[in-house]
mmCIF file of C-alpha atoms in Angstrom:
data_model
loop_
_atom_site.group_PDB
_atom_site.id
_atom_site.type_symbol
_atom_site.label_atom_id
_atom_site.label_comp_id
_atom_site.label_asym_id
_atom_site.label_seq_id
_atom_site.Cartn_x
_atom_site.Cartn_y
_atom_site.Cartn_z
ATOM 1 C CA UNK A 1 167.292 120.354 166.733
ATOM 2 C CA UNK A 2 164.602 121.588 164.807
ATOM 3 C CA UNK A 3 161.821 123.987 165.843
ATOM 4 C CA UNK A 4 158.424 124.395 164.054
ATOM 5 C CA UNK A 5 156.869 127.974 163.611
ATOM 6 C CA UNK A 6 153.970 126.611 165.730
ATOM 7 C CA UNK A 7 156.549 126.306 168.494
ATOM 8 C CA UNK A 8 157.706 129.665 167.954
ATOM 9 C CA UNK A 9 154.379 131.223 167.790
ATOM 10 C CA UNK A 10 152.832 129.713 170.866
ATOM 11 C CA UNK A 11 153.579 130.580 174.296
ATOM 12 C CA UNK A 12 153.277 128.913 177.526
ATOM 13 C CA UNK A 13 151.427 130.707 180.216
ATOM 14 C CA UNK A 14 154.094 131.885 182.844
ATOM 15 C CA UNK A 15 152.969 131.270 186.402
ATOM 16 C CA UNK A 16 151.340 134.170 188.080
ATOM 17 C CA UNK A 17 153.887 136.192 190.217
ATOM 18 C CA UNK A 18 152.702 137.220 193.730
ATOM 19 C CA UNK A 19 153.081 140.724 194.680
ATOM 20 C CA UNK A 20 155.784 141.162 197.204
ATOM 21 C CA UNK A 21 154.337 143.384 200.126
ATOM 22 C CA UNK A 22 155.557 143.534 203.783
ATOM 23 C CA UNK A 23 153.661 141.033 205.898
ATOM 24 C CA UNK A 24 151.006 142.901 208.164
ATOM 25 C CA UNK A 25 149.618 145.031 205.455
ATOM 26 C CA UNK A 26 151.882 147.870 206.984
ATOM 27 C CA UNK A 27 150.419 150.322 203.992
ATOM 28 C CA UNK A 28 146.933 150.173 205.006
ATOM 29 C CA UNK A 29 147.775 150.373 209.027
ATOM 30 C CA UNK A 30 149.941 153.801 208.253
ATOM 31 C CA UNK A 31 147.242 155.072 206.138
ATOM 32 C CA UNK A 32 144.528 154.485 208.874
ATOM 33 C CA UNK A 33 146.904 155.722 211.703
ATOM 34 C CA UNK A 34 147.616 158.811 209.556
ATOM 35 C CA UNK A 35 143.829 159.291 209.090
ATOM 36 C CA UNK A 36 142.970 158.872 212.849
ATOM 37 C CA UNK A 37 145.423 161.423 213.692
ATOM 38 C CA UNK A 38 144.417 163.909 211.488
ATOM 39 C CA UNK A 39 140.818 163.447 212.168
ATOM 40 C CA UNK A 40 141.522 163.508 216.058
ATOM 41 C CA UNK A 41 143.555 166.889 215.518
ATOM 42 C CA UNK A 42 140.739 168.378 213.520
ATOM 43 C CA UNK A 43 137.808 167.337 215.834
ATOM 44 C CA UNK A 44 139.997 168.840 218.817
ATOM 45 C CA UNK A 45 140.184 172.216 216.822
ATOM 46 C CA UNK A 46 136.645 172.272 215.902
ATOM 47 C CA UNK A 47 135.456 171.364 219.399
ATOM 48 C CA UNK A 48 137.628 174.029 220.872
ATOM 49 C CA UNK A 49 136.530 176.606 218.498
ATOM 50 C CA UNK A 50 132.762 175.773 218.957
ATOM 51 C CA UNK A 51 133.382 176.165 222.892
ATOM 52 C CA UNK A 52 134.992 179.577 222.224
ATOM 53 C CA UNK A 53 132.095 180.995 220.881
ATOM 54 C CA UNK A 54 129.580 179.168 223.236
ATOM 55 C CA UNK A 55 128.334 176.494 220.757
ATOM 56 C CA UNK A 56 127.926 172.771 221.514
ATOM 57 C CA UNK A 57 127.601 169.922 219.193
ATOM 58 C CA UNK A 58 127.700 166.237 219.595
ATOM 59 C CA UNK A 59 131.092 164.837 219.260
ATOM 60 C CA UNK A 60 129.884 162.037 216.772
ATOM 61 C CA UNK A 61 128.615 164.717 214.282
ATOM 62 C CA UNK A 62 131.712 166.556 214.446
ATOM 63 C CA UNK A 63 133.890 163.433 213.594
ATOM 64 C CA UNK A 64 131.346 162.433 211.046
ATOM 65 C CA UNK A 65 131.779 165.650 209.171
ATOM 66 C CA UNK A 66 135.658 165.655 209.581
ATOM 67 C CA UNK A 67 135.604 162.210 208.035
ATOM 68 C CA UNK A 68 133.276 163.132 205.292
ATOM 69 C CA UNK A 69 135.483 166.105 204.388
ATOM 70 C CA UNK A 70 138.694 163.999 204.522
ATOM 71 C CA UNK A 71 137.297 161.266 202.319
ATOM 72 C CA UNK A 72 135.841 164.195 199.971
ATOM 73 C CA UNK A 73 139.616 165.581 199.676
ATOM 74 C CA UNK A 74 141.098 162.034 199.063
ATOM 75 C CA UNK A 75 138.659 161.431 196.222
ATOM 76 C CA UNK A 76 139.148 164.548 194.337
ATOM 77 C CA UNK A 77 142.844 164.492 194.892
ATOM 78 C CA UNK A 78 142.817 160.958 193.159
ATOM 79 C CA UNK A 79 140.470 162.387 190.438
ATOM 80 C CA UNK A 80 142.337 165.403 189.643
ATOM 81 C CA UNK A 81 144.212 165.821 186.473
ATOM 82 C CA UNK A 82 148.034 165.476 186.263
ATOM 83 C CA UNK A 83 150.121 168.601 186.985
ATOM 84 C CA UNK A 84 150.941 170.355 183.737
ATOM 85 C CA UNK A 85 154.631 169.657 182.629
ATOM 86 C CA UNK A 86 157.395 172.132 183.607
ATOM 87 C CA UNK A 87 158.383 174.694 181.288
ATOM 88 C CA UNK A 88 161.234 173.409 178.966
ATOM 89 C CA UNK A 89 160.093 169.888 179.398
ATOM 90 C CA UNK A 90 159.552 167.753 176.165
ATOM 91 C CA UNK A 91 155.979 166.973 175.284
ATOM 92 C CA UNK A 92 155.125 163.502 174.516
ATOM 93 C CA UNK A 93 154.986 162.473 171.064
ATOM 94 C CA UNK A 94 151.754 161.695 169.566
ATOM 95 C CA UNK A 95 148.584 163.576 169.098
ATOM 96 C CA UNK A 96 148.630 167.364 170.040
ATOM 97 C CA UNK A 97 146.533 168.366 172.942
ATOM 98 C CA UNK A 98 144.382 170.737 170.898
ATOM 99 C CA UNK A 99 145.791 174.040 172.663
ATOM 100 C CA UNK A 100 147.997 176.546 171.652
ATOM 101 C CA UNK A 101 151.042 177.405 173.648
ATOM 102 C CA UNK A 102 151.298 181.134 173.109
ATOM 103 C CA UNK A 103 154.384 181.661 175.158
ATOM 104 C CA UNK A 104 156.334 179.191 173.081
ATOM 105 C CA UNK A 105 158.755 180.769 170.571
ATOM 106 C CA UNK A 106 158.221 179.886 167.055
ATOM 107 C CA UNK A 107 159.080 181.073 163.637
ATOM 108 C CA UNK A 108 155.684 182.004 162.627
ATOM 109 C CA UNK A 109 155.114 184.348 165.372
ATOM 110 C CA UNK A 110 158.825 186.009 165.175
ATOM 111 C CA UNK A 111 157.866 186.599 161.510
ATOM 112 C CA UNK A 112 154.552 188.002 162.227
ATOM 113 C CA UNK A 113 156.185 190.403 164.981
ATOM 114 C CA UNK A 114 158.919 191.020 162.520
ATOM 115 C CA UNK A 115 156.091 192.811 160.426
ATOM 116 C CA UNK A 116 153.450 193.794 162.972
ATOM 117 C CA UNK A 117 155.731 196.120 164.961
ATOM 118 C CA UNK A 118 157.200 198.106 162.443
ATOM 119 C CA UNK A 119 153.970 198.514 160.407
ATOM 120 C CA UNK A 120 152.309 199.714 163.799
ATOM 121 C CA UNK A 121 155.303 201.901 164.509
ATOM 122 C CA UNK A 122 155.251 203.629 161.070
ATOM 123 C CA UNK A 123 151.359 203.838 160.651
ATOM 124 C CA UNK A 124 151.388 207.689 161.202
ATOM 125 C CA UNK A 125 154.857 208.598 160.115
ATOM 126 C CA UNK A 126 155.846 208.646 156.032
ATOM 127 C CA UNK A 127 159.522 208.689 156.783
ATOM 128 C CA UNK A 128 159.486 205.580 158.855
ATOM 129 C CA UNK A 129 157.319 203.849 156.495
ATOM 130 C CA UNK A 130 159.734 204.889 153.734
ATOM 131 C CA UNK A 131 162.631 203.951 155.430
ATOM 132 C CA UNK A 132 161.458 200.707 157.319
ATOM 133 C CA UNK A 133 158.606 199.175 155.325
ATOM 134 C CA UNK A 134 158.981 200.149 151.712
ATOM 135 C CA UNK A 135 162.418 198.430 151.455
ATOM 136 C CA UNK A 136 161.053 195.083 152.868
ATOM 137 C CA UNK A 137 158.136 195.118 150.469
ATOM 138 C CA UNK A 138 160.850 195.805 147.377
ATOM 139 C CA UNK A 139 162.647 192.904 148.761
ATOM 140 C CA UNK A 140 159.825 190.555 148.721
ATOM 141 C CA UNK A 141 158.832 191.876 145.249
ATOM 142 C CA UNK A 142 162.464 191.233 144.165
ATOM 143 C CA UNK A 143 162.385 187.923 145.601
ATOM 144 C CA UNK A 144 159.038 186.751 143.982
ATOM 145 C CA UNK A 145 160.417 188.325 140.512
ATOM 146 C CA UNK A 146 163.557 186.290 141.110
ATOM 147 C CA UNK A 147 161.957 182.954 142.014
ATOM 148 C CA UNK A 148 159.331 183.266 139.346
ATOM 149 C CA UNK A 149 160.616 185.189 136.416
ATOM 150 C CA UNK A 150 164.399 185.166 136.902
ATOM 151 C CA UNK A 151 164.875 188.893 136.973
ATOM 152 C CA UNK A 152 164.933 191.625 139.816
ATOM 153 C CA UNK A 153 163.894 195.154 139.574
ATOM 154 C CA UNK A 154 167.624 196.248 139.354
ATOM 155 C CA UNK A 155 168.728 193.391 136.826
ATOM 156 C CA UNK A 156 165.873 194.111 134.115
ATOM 157 C CA UNK A 157 163.821 197.310 135.260
ATOM 158 C CA UNK A 158 161.447 196.985 131.946
ATOM 159 C CA UNK A 159 160.773 193.391 132.302
ATOM 160 C CA UNK A 160 160.293 193.759 136.202
ATOM 161 C CA UNK A 161 157.944 196.945 135.657
ATOM 162 C CA UNK A 162 155.790 194.878 133.122
ATOM 163 C CA UNK A 163 155.435 191.907 135.533
ATOM 164 C CA UNK A 164 154.743 194.005 138.491
ATOM 165 C CA UNK A 165 152.339 196.370 136.840
ATOM 166 C CA UNK A 166 152.318 200.164 136.887
ATOM 167 C CA UNK A 167 150.561 200.555 140.204
ATOM 168 C CA UNK A 168 152.756 198.392 142.223
ATOM 169 C CA UNK A 169 155.833 199.736 140.500
ATOM 170 C CA UNK A 170 154.900 203.046 141.135
ATOM 171 C CA UNK A 171 154.219 202.301 144.928
ATOM 172 C CA UNK A 172 157.741 200.469 145.057
ATOM 173 C CA UNK A 173 159.828 203.105 143.415
ATOM 174 C CA UNK A 174 158.012 206.632 144.464
ATOM 175 C CA UNK A 175 158.133 207.494 148.046
ATOM 176 C CA UNK A 176 154.461 208.032 149.439
ATOM 177 C CA UNK A 177 153.193 211.269 150.692
ATOM 178 C CA UNK A 178 151.646 209.349 153.418
ATOM 179 C CA UNK A 179 151.673 205.966 154.557
ATOM 180 C CA UNK A 180 149.188 203.488 153.010
ATOM 181 C CA UNK A 181 146.129 202.772 154.844
ATOM 182 C CA UNK A 182 145.640 199.067 155.807
ATOM 183 C CA UNK A 183 143.277 198.507 152.919
ATOM 184 C CA UNK A 184 145.580 199.897 150.367
ATOM 185 C CA UNK A 185 148.558 197.898 152.035
ATOM 186 C CA UNK A 186 146.268 194.517 151.725
ATOM 187 C CA UNK A 187 145.525 195.591 148.101
ATOM 188 C CA UNK A 188 149.696 195.842 147.509
ATOM 189 C CA UNK A 189 150.130 192.689 149.348
ATOM 190 C CA UNK A 190 147.646 190.807 147.181
ATOM 191 C CA UNK A 191 149.334 192.287 144.227
ATOM 192 C CA UNK A 192 152.512 190.731 145.545
ATOM 193 C CA UNK A 193 151.196 187.479 145.850
ATOM 194 C CA UNK A 194 150.064 187.488 142.191
ATOM 195 C CA UNK A 195 153.461 187.770 140.999
#
């Protein structure tokens, strides 16, 4: 038996399936009965409340008002956006929604916090700056020197000093009398990035 490509690529229309629904339209009747029961209950409460304060209103106006409120509620419920995903649920693949989830744990935030907190903590204390920040900056300088020039401050101090430059070398090797200002620290980081 041989089959041509036309036979493989052509398709016959499948007969349309009929939706299987319970006879009698039970879904619509149930919705209508529930709406009528809610309307009657709310109308009774409104009429009793109005009479309690000494007001009277035609019953058909109250019924129309309640039905209008229920209709608006149903429309707004149908048009409302879906609820946000639960915490820990996987986000669907594809395009990002364009909002940033600040509560999420990510490596960039952890790295920023790893510098931000110690810098803030040692802003006014020379000993803290010398103990916490200066060794980290030295490690960064050594890593940049190792990656780009194949040396560290310990393995070849003379070459490392020439690559770093005198101001950066002095900053990294001599404890400061006071912590550097944010502007000075930005200049130091810029020098480290040039290595």
